[in-house]
Every structure is written in C-alpha cells, then in structure tokens.
C-alpha angles and dihedrals in degrees: 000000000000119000122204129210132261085236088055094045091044081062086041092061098034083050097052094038082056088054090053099081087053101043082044091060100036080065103043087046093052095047102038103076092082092053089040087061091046085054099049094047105227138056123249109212122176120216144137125262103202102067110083130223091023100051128341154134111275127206090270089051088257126147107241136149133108094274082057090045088054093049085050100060085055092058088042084052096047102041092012076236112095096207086072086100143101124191129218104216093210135157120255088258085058094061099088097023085054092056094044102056090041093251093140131011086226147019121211112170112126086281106177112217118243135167092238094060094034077080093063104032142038105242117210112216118283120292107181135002119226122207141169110255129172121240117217129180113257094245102048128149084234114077089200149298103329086057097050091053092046093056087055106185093004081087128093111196114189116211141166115273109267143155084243101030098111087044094048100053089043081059091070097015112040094183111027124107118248125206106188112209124201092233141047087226091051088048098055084043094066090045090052089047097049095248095122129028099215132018114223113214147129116308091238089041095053091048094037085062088047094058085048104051100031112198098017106077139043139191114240094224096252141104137164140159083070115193128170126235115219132172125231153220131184118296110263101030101115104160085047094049086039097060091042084051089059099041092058094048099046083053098052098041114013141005100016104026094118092061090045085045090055090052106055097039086049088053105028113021110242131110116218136223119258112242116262117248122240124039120024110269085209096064100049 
C-alpha cells in the first residue's frame, strides 16, 4: 500500500478543485440547448425540400412532408404553437456538419441511423422504419408476395439502376429477372406498360405512389432490407435529445398519437392502430 503526504494530498485536491470549473461547464454546455431554444422562442430544424413525401415543395410553396410533421410536434412540444419553427433547407451532406457547428438545434431528413454515424450525432428513436417493398398493379396476374416468388423467373422486376440493384431484389426474389432503369419515372413506366411485374422501391415510396394513384397499385405484403430513420441533435446534448425523445414517443404510443396518426396515414396510407391501454407495449 503506498501512503501519500499531507503535503501531496494537499496538490491532489488543489488539482481536482481546479478541474471543477471545467467539469462545471462541460455540463452546463451539454444541458443548455434545450433552454437556449426556450429563450430564443422558436425551433431550427434542418431538412431537405425535394423528397416527397418526406419533405418536399407543395403546390402553395409550402414545406410539407412526414420528416416536417415530425419537426413540427417538437416545436408544439416546446411553445405548445407548431409555427415556432425555421427550417434549414440543407443537402443530405449538411445533416451532421449542420448540428455540429450549431447551425440548427435539429436534423430531420430521412437520416437512417448507423453505428458509424451514432459517433458523430446524437439519434432520436426511431421515428419511422424504411424498408424495401414491391409495387404491383392493381390488376396484376400476381395476388402478392408469395406469387411473385412461385413463378420464380417468370418475374420482371423493374429497379433503379444501382451497384446493388440485381443483389437487392435476389434478396426477396432468388429466381426473378431484374431490368435496372436510370430513373424512378422510367421505372414506374415499365411497371404501367407491362414490362415488369413489380416495381422494387422504397416502402414510403411505394405507399406514397399509392396515395397518389388510388385504385391502380397495390403493395405485395412484403418488405426486407429494414433500416430505422431517426432525427438528430448534436452529439453531447442529453437533456435536449432527452425532451425530443419524449416528444416522439409520446406522439407514437400516448398524449399526441392522434397528430402522428394523421400523419401517416396523410403521407403513406395507412391508418394505425391506436396504442393499447395498461401496461406499455413497449416494455413487454
């Protein structure tokens, strides 16, 4: 056991009581953001404006999309007034950069949450999970899923041109033939002409065409490659990520479900369930 001096003790306190006013501010700093935007009076959210129905232009000029809805419920939370808001119109390389250098207090953009960028943000929970779905008229030979995958290579399944387009679709549908198209448009027009089968595309996507062509598509029933959107705040600021996180679940399972309801079903067609009472779901 080795014993120190009084004298040596005396340097190991003066030394940690010198520490004091950093550790102090780390902490203030961390925690403050959430007051700052009280103080200011309105919320700064980054997000995009050309990726419907996520965030986009309508016909009035007006911001509108799920990922704005969701940025909306924080300032609701905040002022109890959801015009209390600016957005940040920003690319998608601008979402961590714009948190960093405290350009916005948020980003919501359809930011899909990774390992790799949990060491540079602070993620929400989850929001909203992608997924890849396959789109089918309405009056297709083929009833879903299960008879796309029977007829095996008899399928054509249309996608946008990617380096892991061929391998994507495989993933879901072994056998079937994939043509890749170099745009989304081309790709629904093979799908309207007969030329494919099924279109593969994102799971919003898919049910954002749906809402916008009633009665002539319809979703096969299956997804896979799942992956969850988040929004984010600047790594460190617990007590800030902590009040949006409870903003977000409060709106999928208690107080403001009916406004997140509205939503879903208002981008992607489909009306949720409402959350059972007693004891949390989320817990079982």
């Amino acid at each position: 056991m080795r014993l120190i001096t009084k004298s040596q003790c005396s340097k190991y306190l003066l030394g940690s009581f010198a520490l004091l006013p950093l550790l102090i501010s780390a902490t203030s700093h961390a925690e403050e953001k959430l007051q700052e935007v009280l103080n200011r009076g309105y919320l700064i959210v980054g997000t995009g404006s050309t990726n419907a129905p996520w965030h986009f232009k309508d016909k009035n000029n007006n911001l509108v999309g799920f990922d704005i809805d969701m940025a909306k419920l924080v300032a609701k939370g905040l002022f109890d007034d959801e015009t209390k808001i600016k957005f940040v119109d920003q690319s998608g390389d601008a979402r961590i950069p714009n948190l960093v250098t405290n350009k916005v207090d948020l980003s919501c953009q359809f930011m899909t949450v990774t390992p790799s960028r949990a060491q540079q943000v602070g993620f929400t929970i989850p929001y909203y999970r992608e997924g890849v779905g396959l789109l089918l008229m309405n009056k297709s030979q083929y009833a879903d899923y299960d008879a796309l995958k029977d007829a095996g290579d008899d399928v054509v399944v249309a996608v946008l041109q990617n380096v892991y387009a061929e391998e994507m679709v495989h993933a879901a549908l072994p056998k079937a033939k994939v043509d890749q198209y170099e745009s989304v448009a081309l790709m629904y027009q093979a799908l309207n002409s007969g030329r494919a089968d099924a279109a593969a595309t994102d799971q919003s996507s898919l049910r954002w065409y749906m809402v916008q062509n009633p009665g002539r598509y319809k979703d096969s029933g299956y997804a896979w490659m799942p992956q969850s959107y988040s929004c984010a705040v600047k790594k460190g600021d617990q007590e800030w990520l902590n009040f949006v996180n409870v903003v977000f679940h409060e709106a999928m399972t208690g107080v403001d479900f009916g406004a997140y309801a509205q939503s879903f079903e208002q981008w992607f067609g489909v009306e949720l369930p409402m959350p059972k009472t007693g004891f949390p779901v989320e817990y079982k």
